[in-house]
Amino acid sequence: MSATPGLRRSASGGLRVPPRPAGAGIVHLGLGSFHRAHQAVFTAAAFAAEGGDWGIVGVASRSRSVVDALHRQDLLYTVAEISPEGMGLSIPAAHTDAFVAADDAERVVASIADPAIRIVTLTVTENGYSSSPATGLLDTGAPEIVADLAGGSPRSTIGQLARGLQRRAAAGGEPITILSCDNLAANGEHTGHRVREFLQELPGAEGAETLAFLDAAVTFPSSMVDRIVPATTDVLRADVARSLGVRDEAPVPAEPFTMWAIEDRFAAGRPAWEAGGAVFTDEVGRYEQMKVRLLNGTHSLIAYLGALGGDELIAGAIARPAIERAARAILAREYVPSIEVPSQVDLEEYERQLFARWANDALAHRTSQVGTDGSVKLRQRIPEPALRLLRDGRMPHLIALSVAGYLACMAPLPGFDPGAHARAMSDAARPRLAEQAAASRDPRELAHRVLSGLRLFGQELGERPAFADRVGELIETITRHGVEAAIRDAVDATEPVSATMDHTGRTHPAHDEESR
């Protein structure tokens, strides 16, 4: 036991530590805060309800800090549910081991091939699937994919999955499920396609046996995950220590709300995740649309407008009447009409919960965190609802405002300062965007260079010059007159939706700011 004070060391001092599975049945790729506050919590609840050897081997991509802290604490940590009413603490004892893939890439392959492992779950972010922005297919020109196809221990997520399944097939082919928990439309299908494309790129017949194994014994169900999980801070560590009387080096903050909708297609069994509240449904696609557009799409708008307005936190941004007005308008007028509501969801209640969640000022969710990696996040959130309106001859002014806010934050034109919170956002596309900004004479040219030239948000949206023009106009309004002027412009130009279609095909009044 390390001399460093840890959660396990002080557990006998009154901290209740629940039992954990004796064996592992799950490998999880992406040992970040979200996994530890979401899938691990559901898995701990499943074990408490029904037992089973469904422990989790957590695999961090590169970061050693969390893995080291967990090992010092016997793989235990606290989840701090934070709301204006206070902080509730729990210990999801679900992990049986943890390691860093960058330190032992071969172990990742061996773990996926291990017949005791029956599920691989993933939270590797949208970037982790090595998809080409232009085609949506596997980016076979990406350096990590090129290296993984050449052989050796794989470093990319798709390479790790493909090589692990390849070894599993060669060793007898025990069935297994690969379950994506990332914000991608049809994320199970998406993951399966990327793995197949990798195997198809292998020379000769090298991938043929594994492709046959995929057809016979591997499932890729889709799932929708939802919980706001900010970054862990030293303030949280201190708050947890004061509350518990023990030191936890790896606590995770989270909102009280949590949701998980899953397709029940498992090749070799699964934990009783429904004990933690998971919903098994054939409507995962509807849950995905609802979450990715209503929550995530609107969240992005709030983050970029808030950051440009000087707000560090999402709660501060949504407290501004102008930003709340924009959020309600984009949700009701441009996102809700593009979705089919799941049959078990009350849309009006879901919307009420969204605004309450964003307004949770105790959670300290930063605009810079939500705005990070927008080049990938927005590509999952905006094209379909934007194109739906454009095909109907209507301009998606508020989606255009989202893109304008993103570009104003990430690719400011010379002479415009987007502020410290925008500068704190990270994005793999930032260097390319900076080049386009430096080469652009005005906001309109920047918008066309990014949307039509780089095709940052897909081929079809890039072929809509009127949309790029509108984005350029709104960037100019932001830079010359400020965020609130751009919000007034976009909201006032947007046609209110008189009615939307629910999952039964019946219409009901739109929930925009005028009708509330």
XYZ file of C-alpha atoms in Angstrom:
516
model
C 0.000 0.000 0.000
C 1.353 3.386 -0.973
C 2.028 5.918 1.752
C -0.131 8.373 -0.173
C -3.464 8.847 1.640
C -6.132 7.073 -0.353
C -9.753 6.142 -0.276
C -9.168 2.450 0.494
C -6.760 3.119 3.329
C -9.384 5.080 5.260
C -12.399 2.967 4.353
C -12.602 1.438 7.834
C -13.164 4.911 9.239
C -16.852 4.866 8.400
C -16.815 4.982 4.598
C -19.039 2.215 3.207
C -17.270 0.231 0.473
C -19.651 -2.036 -1.458
C -18.577 -5.494 -2.663
C -17.227 -5.798 -6.173
C -17.159 -8.572 -8.783
C -14.494 -11.220 -8.254
C -13.762 -11.547 -11.981
C -13.756 -9.337 -15.049
C -16.137 -9.759 -17.963
C -15.776 -6.273 -19.460
C -12.878 -4.357 -20.986
C -13.485 -0.625 -21.170
C -11.464 1.559 -23.541
C -11.344 5.166 -22.351
C -10.907 5.294 -18.567
C -12.016 8.903 -18.219
C -14.368 10.686 -15.876
C -17.466 10.008 -17.957
C -17.030 6.235 -17.884
C -16.377 6.245 -14.156
C -19.512 8.329 -13.501
C -21.726 6.442 -15.935
C -21.081 2.857 -17.125
C -19.175 1.971 -13.946
C -22.080 3.207 -11.806
C -24.585 1.120 -13.778
C -22.286 -1.916 -13.577
C -21.905 -1.568 -9.811
C -25.704 -1.395 -9.494
C -26.056 -4.506 -11.656
C -23.608 -6.425 -9.485
C -25.381 -5.324 -6.308
C -28.680 -6.568 -7.744
C -27.699 -9.845 -9.386
C -23.973 -10.508 -8.871
C -21.947 -12.016 -11.700
C -18.347 -11.781 -12.859
C -18.890 -8.508 -14.712
C -15.959 -6.573 -13.297
C -14.352 -3.950 -15.534
C -10.748 -3.799 -16.719
C -10.319 -0.093 -17.382
C -7.913 0.958 -20.139
C -6.729 4.558 -20.236
C -5.376 5.692 -23.572
C -2.342 7.681 -22.406
C -2.986 9.312 -19.046
C -1.264 7.606 -16.144
C -2.495 9.917 -13.388
C -5.944 8.360 -12.953
C -4.630 4.789 -13.278
C -1.916 5.434 -10.704
C -4.389 7.073 -8.320
C -6.848 4.193 -8.665
C -4.177 1.592 -7.963
C -3.142 3.488 -4.822
C -6.788 3.307 -3.734
C -7.461 -0.360 -4.531
C -9.346 0.785 -7.679
C -11.920 2.681 -5.610
C -13.094 6.281 -6.026
C -16.091 8.442 -5.244
C -18.744 9.845 -7.555
C -19.895 13.235 -6.300
C -23.436 14.045 -7.449
C -23.590 17.830 -7.341
C -26.684 20.011 -7.342
C -27.711 23.334 -5.795
C -29.159 21.278 -2.925
C -25.782 19.798 -2.033
C -23.374 16.948 -2.813
C -24.098 13.234 -2.525
C -21.257 10.706 -2.558
C -21.114 7.062 -3.606
C -18.459 4.471 -4.414
C -19.085 2.376 -7.544
C -16.867 -0.650 -6.872
C -16.876 -2.045 -10.408
C -13.239 -2.119 -11.571
C -11.016 -5.127 -11.073
C -7.936 -3.738 -12.850
C -6.708 -0.727 -14.816
C -3.753 0.019 -17.071
C -2.501 2.479 -19.687
C -2.659 1.398 -23.324
C 0.331 3.535 -24.299
C 2.439 1.628 -21.754
C 1.257 -1.839 -22.801
C -0.455 -1.843 -26.194
C -0.059 -5.611 -26.490
C -2.087 -6.083 -23.316
C -5.053 -4.297 -24.937
C -5.096 -6.867 -27.745
C -4.693 -9.753 -25.294
C -7.514 -8.441 -23.095
C -9.970 -8.225 -26.004
C -8.942 -11.752 -27.067
C -9.363 -13.167 -23.528
C -12.372 -15.568 -23.614
C -13.387 -14.433 -20.114
C -14.103 -10.986 -21.557
C -17.568 -10.909 -23.107
C -18.114 -7.175 -23.624
C -15.840 -4.332 -24.741
C -17.270 -0.879 -24.009
C -15.883 2.376 -25.368
C -15.835 6.041 -24.382
C -13.066 7.310 -26.649
C -14.860 10.484 -27.884
C -15.922 11.081 -31.463
C -12.273 11.534 -32.459
C -11.390 8.005 -31.376
C -13.058 6.236 -34.304
C -10.589 7.439 -36.989
C -13.336 8.448 -39.409
C -12.576 10.706 -42.362
C -14.412 14.056 -42.037
C -15.022 14.128 -45.790
C -16.262 10.558 -46.384
C -17.319 9.258 -42.975
C -15.343 6.067 -43.714
C -12.191 4.842 -41.990
C -9.424 7.402 -42.522
C -6.867 5.025 -43.990
C -4.442 7.909 -44.445
C -4.341 8.778 -40.749
C -0.842 8.029 -39.385
C -2.086 5.813 -36.550
C -4.237 3.726 -38.914
C -1.389 3.400 -41.419
C 0.881 2.170 -38.603
C -1.705 -0.245 -37.206
C -2.396 -1.745 -40.627
C 1.335 -2.325 -41.063
C 1.438 -4.546 -37.967
C 2.821 -4.430 -34.462
C 0.946 -3.425 -31.334
C -1.939 -1.154 -32.371
C -2.352 2.352 -30.983
C -5.677 3.451 -32.477
C -8.978 2.334 -30.955
C -10.125 0.758 -34.221
C -6.780 -0.989 -34.619
C -6.987 -2.319 -31.063
C -10.485 -3.669 -31.624
C -9.652 -5.227 -34.990
C -6.408 -6.850 -33.816
C -8.013 -8.067 -30.584
C -10.898 -9.634 -32.511
C -8.438 -11.094 -35.008
C -6.588 -12.863 -32.196
C -9.855 -13.940 -30.581
C -11.033 -15.486 -33.861
C -7.745 -17.361 -34.258
C -8.033 -18.755 -30.712
C -11.449 -20.310 -31.196
C -13.772 -17.386 -31.583
C -15.722 -17.034 -28.335
C -18.663 -14.633 -28.878
C -18.250 -11.013 -27.776
C -20.098 -7.686 -27.891
C -18.545 -4.322 -28.755
C -20.634 -1.534 -27.193
C -19.921 2.075 -28.112
C -20.935 4.689 -25.536
C -19.889 7.754 -27.542
C -21.973 10.535 -29.057
C -22.220 9.161 -32.583
C -25.381 8.525 -34.561
C -25.959 4.752 -34.724
C -22.735 4.330 -32.771
C -22.878 0.521 -32.845
C -23.211 0.422 -36.607
C -20.548 3.112 -36.890
C -18.101 1.099 -34.785
C -18.782 -2.121 -36.674
C -18.211 -0.434 -40.038
C -14.877 1.062 -38.964
C -13.641 -2.333 -37.672
C -14.732 -4.063 -40.893
C -13.067 -1.422 -43.031
C -9.828 -1.913 -41.103
C -9.952 -5.678 -41.604
C -10.751 -5.263 -45.295
C -7.596 -3.158 -45.701
C -5.354 -5.967 -44.465
C -3.331 -7.658 -47.221
C -4.376 -10.917 -48.830
C -6.658 -13.068 -46.731
C -5.324 -11.769 -43.402
C -8.617 -10.222 -42.337
C -10.969 -12.774 -43.928
C -11.205 -15.139 -40.951
C -11.947 -12.266 -38.595
C -14.622 -10.863 -40.905
C -16.341 -14.251 -40.867
C -16.032 -14.285 -37.062
C -17.692 -10.862 -36.910
C -20.634 -12.172 -38.911
C -21.034 -15.256 -36.719
C -20.195 -14.219 -33.164
C -19.735 -10.438 -32.679
C -22.491 -7.894 -32.102
C -22.249 -4.103 -32.208
C -25.369 -2.773 -30.434
C -25.982 0.960 -30.296
C -26.447 2.891 -27.087
C -27.220 6.424 -25.971
C -25.501 7.762 -22.868
C -26.375 10.947 -21.026
C -24.829 12.525 -17.975
C -23.018 15.844 -17.551
C -19.584 15.136 -16.068
C -17.282 18.152 -15.666
C -13.540 17.872 -15.156
C -12.250 16.941 -11.696
C -10.668 19.845 -9.823
C -8.604 20.327 -6.674
C -11.623 22.118 -5.205
C -13.682 18.936 -5.636
C -10.939 16.830 -4.048
C -10.936 19.151 -1.055
C -14.752 19.144 -0.824
C -14.844 15.331 -0.946
C -12.121 15.086 1.709
C -14.060 17.419 4.012
C -17.287 15.485 3.483
C -15.818 12.005 3.940
C -12.925 12.657 6.246
C -10.695 10.725 3.826
C -8.617 11.698 0.815
C -9.666 10.577 -2.689
C -7.210 11.440 -5.461
C -9.612 10.469 -8.247
C -13.147 11.642 -7.439
C -15.555 12.322 -10.284
C -18.128 15.132 -10.279
C -21.471 14.528 -11.977
C -24.973 15.900 -12.147
C -27.744 13.847 -10.503
C -29.392 13.111 -13.877
C -28.291 10.001 -15.764
C -29.713 8.023 -18.694
C -28.591 4.996 -20.704
C -30.611 3.497 -23.581
C -29.222 0.289 -25.095
C -30.085 -2.154 -27.872
C -30.402 -5.578 -26.260
C -28.144 -7.422 -28.734
C -25.424 -9.123 -26.699
C -23.529 -12.098 -28.023
C -22.416 -13.528 -24.671
C -24.683 -12.135 -21.978
C -24.620 -8.822 -20.144
C -24.892 -7.321 -16.644
C -28.317 -6.407 -15.264
C -27.747 -2.743 -16.082
C -31.488 -2.119 -15.799
C -30.951 -2.335 -12.031
C -29.207 1.031 -12.311
C -31.954 2.466 -14.510
C -30.734 1.546 -18.009
C -33.453 1.230 -20.638
C -33.244 -1.653 -23.121
C -35.102 -0.593 -26.234
C -35.374 -0.894 -29.997
C -35.679 2.914 -30.134
C -32.027 3.730 -29.441
C -31.875 5.751 -32.657
C -34.635 8.022 -31.367
C -32.848 8.435 -28.023
C -29.629 9.265 -29.891
C -31.331 11.912 -32.034
C -32.976 13.471 -28.996
C -29.784 13.609 -26.970
C -27.285 14.555 -29.678
C -29.478 17.342 -31.045
C -31.547 18.653 -28.150
C -28.950 18.313 -25.401
C -25.608 18.303 -27.201
C -26.482 20.592 -30.101
C -28.047 23.220 -27.853
C -25.210 22.763 -25.327
C -22.684 23.668 -28.033
C -24.572 26.851 -28.871
C -24.667 27.845 -25.192
C -20.935 27.121 -24.815
C -19.744 29.179 -27.788
C -22.035 32.139 -27.150
C -21.218 32.027 -23.454
C -17.476 31.877 -23.992
C -17.613 34.798 -26.434
C -19.664 36.734 -23.874
C -17.090 36.128 -21.149
C -18.843 33.330 -19.258
C -16.598 30.677 -17.745
C -19.478 28.363 -16.803
C -22.471 26.976 -18.687
C -24.729 28.005 -15.799
C -23.573 31.602 -16.159
C -24.170 31.522 -19.901
C -27.713 30.130 -19.736
C -28.542 32.690 -17.020
C -28.185 35.418 -19.663
C -31.662 36.110 -21.081
C -30.328 36.450 -24.641
C -28.525 33.103 -24.562
C -31.502 31.373 -22.943
C -33.684 32.839 -25.716
C -31.318 31.471 -28.368
C -31.220 28.060 -26.672
C -35.003 27.793 -26.465
C -35.375 28.916 -30.066
C -32.834 26.505 -31.580
C -34.260 23.623 -29.587
C -37.902 24.269 -30.472
C -37.566 25.619 -34.001
C -34.639 23.757 -35.521
C -33.867 20.626 -33.477
C -37.208 19.301 -32.182
C -38.770 19.169 -35.687
C -35.851 16.969 -36.811
C -36.328 14.171 -34.264
C -38.701 11.335 -33.487
C -39.394 11.336 -29.758
C -38.916 7.966 -28.005
C -42.224 6.460 -26.938
C -41.213 6.415 -23.241
C -40.155 10.090 -23.137
C -42.306 13.097 -22.251
C -40.749 15.749 -24.495
C -41.969 18.715 -22.467
C -40.571 17.235 -19.253
C -37.292 16.366 -21.006
C -36.913 19.975 -22.167
C -37.676 21.246 -18.658
C -34.954 18.962 -17.310
C -32.461 20.211 -19.902
C -32.734 23.831 -18.820
C -32.575 22.842 -15.158
C -29.440 20.796 -15.850
C -27.724 23.637 -17.702
C -28.639 26.047 -14.896
C -26.998 23.829 -12.217
C -24.549 26.464 -10.969
C -23.087 24.087 -8.363
C -21.688 21.790 -11.075
C -19.109 24.252 -12.485
C -19.300 22.913 -16.040
C -16.997 25.103 -18.113
C -17.887 26.550 -21.496
C -14.353 25.698 -22.620
C -14.898 21.992 -21.840
C -18.205 21.827 -23.724
C -16.760 23.790 -26.649
C -13.666 21.601 -27.025
C -13.421 19.362 -30.146
C -16.259 21.171 -31.881
C -14.996 20.141 -35.318
C -16.002 16.570 -34.507
C -18.899 17.214 -32.125
C -20.762 19.620 -34.416
C -20.341 17.227 -37.328
C -22.486 14.759 -35.369
C -25.056 17.361 -34.289
C -25.845 19.913 -36.964
C -25.791 18.598 -40.566
C -29.025 16.600 -40.624
C -31.296 19.149 -38.915
C -29.701 21.965 -40.932
C -30.122 20.122 -44.235
C -33.704 19.206 -43.367
C -34.588 22.899 -43.184
C -32.493 23.865 -46.204
C -34.223 21.228 -48.333
C -37.538 22.792 -47.304
C -36.307 26.196 -48.451
C -35.779 27.523 -44.910
C -32.543 28.875 -43.485
C -31.429 27.299 -40.146
C -30.395 30.647 -38.678
C -29.656 29.330 -35.187
C -27.610 26.375 -36.389
C -25.732 28.917 -38.516
C -25.238 30.935 -35.313
C -23.784 27.816 -33.642
C -21.232 27.474 -36.451
C -20.517 31.213 -36.406
C -19.926 31.058 -32.645
C -17.649 28.055 -33.073
C -15.567 29.760 -35.773
C -15.415 33.035 -33.839
C -14.007 31.049 -30.887
C -11.655 28.729 -32.772
C -10.621 30.751 -35.840
C -10.850 34.433 -34.901
C -10.111 36.823 -37.735
C -7.186 39.251 -37.260
C -8.105 41.977 -34.815
C -10.828 40.043 -32.990
C -10.205 38.661 -29.499
C -12.664 35.880 -28.608
C -11.613 35.891 -24.952
C -9.847 33.570 -22.540
C -12.578 30.919 -22.422
C -12.574 30.515 -26.194
C -8.786 30.339 -26.203
C -8.963 27.553 -23.601
C -10.900 25.316 -26.007
C -8.838 22.651 -27.765
C -9.559 21.177 -31.172
C -7.522 19.073 -33.570
C -8.768 21.298 -36.390
C -7.539 24.548 -34.781
C -4.274 24.791 -36.783
C -6.143 24.320 -40.093
C -8.801 26.799 -39.033
C -6.161 29.350 -38.053
C -4.635 29.031 -41.531
C -8.031 29.675 -43.122
C -8.651 32.688 -40.882
C -5.264 34.173 -41.739
C -5.960 33.753 -45.466
C -9.509 35.164 -45.360
C -10.328 38.753 -46.265
C -13.615 38.798 -44.355
C -15.995 36.547 -42.340
C -17.892 35.392 -45.417
C -14.711 34.092 -47.037
C -13.741 32.324 -43.805
C -17.117 30.582 -43.657
C -16.836 29.411 -47.263
C -13.258 28.235 -46.785
C -14.235 26.118 -43.767
C -17.622 24.812 -44.904
C -17.085 24.465 -48.664
C -13.311 24.133 -48.799
C -12.447 21.989 -45.786
C -15.930 20.390 -45.772
C -15.577 20.468 -42.002
C -19.227 19.548 -41.455
C -19.650 17.155 -44.349
C -20.020 17.105 -48.106
C -23.659 18.097 -48.482
C -23.650 21.021 -46.066
C -20.479 22.210 -47.796
C -22.439 22.402 -51.042
C -24.906 24.926 -49.610
C -23.340 28.365 -50.280
C -26.333 30.203 -48.827
C -25.686 28.538 -45.481
C -22.016 29.568 -45.582
C -23.111 33.115 -46.447
C -25.365 33.179 -43.394
C -22.599 31.862 -41.155
C -20.324 34.604 -42.488
C -22.935 37.291 -41.785
C -23.303 36.128 -38.205
C -19.531 35.982 -37.651
C -19.388 39.588 -38.832
C -22.166 40.563 -36.412
C -20.372 38.835 -33.537
C -17.055 40.517 -34.283
C -18.472 43.988 -34.937
C -21.466 44.253 -32.626
C -21.181 41.419 -30.109
C -22.904 38.167 -29.241
C -26.241 39.615 -28.193
C -26.641 41.427 -31.505
C -25.980 38.163 -33.363
C -28.539 36.368 -31.182
C -31.194 39.006 -31.942
C -30.425 38.717 -35.650
C -30.671 34.909 -35.706
C -33.692 34.512 -33.426
C -35.696 37.282 -35.098
C -34.994 35.769 -38.531
C -36.145 32.288 -37.509
C -39.710 31.294 -38.259
C -41.540 29.999 -35.172
C -42.694 26.416 -35.610
C -46.444 26.220 -35.147
C -46.478 22.485 -34.453
C -44.161 19.507 -34.219
C -44.787 15.802 -34.743
C -44.578 13.416 -31.825
C -43.723 9.716 -32.009
C -47.335 8.761 -32.672
C -47.678 11.076 -35.641
C -49.919 13.511 -33.707
C -49.037 17.202 -33.681
C -48.694 19.352 -30.587
C -47.752 23.002 -29.973
C -44.110 23.927 -30.348
C -42.240 24.607 -27.116
C -40.487 27.867 -27.996
C -40.068 30.915 -25.840
C -43.243 32.605 -27.150
C -45.521 29.679 -26.215
C -44.161 28.960 -22.757
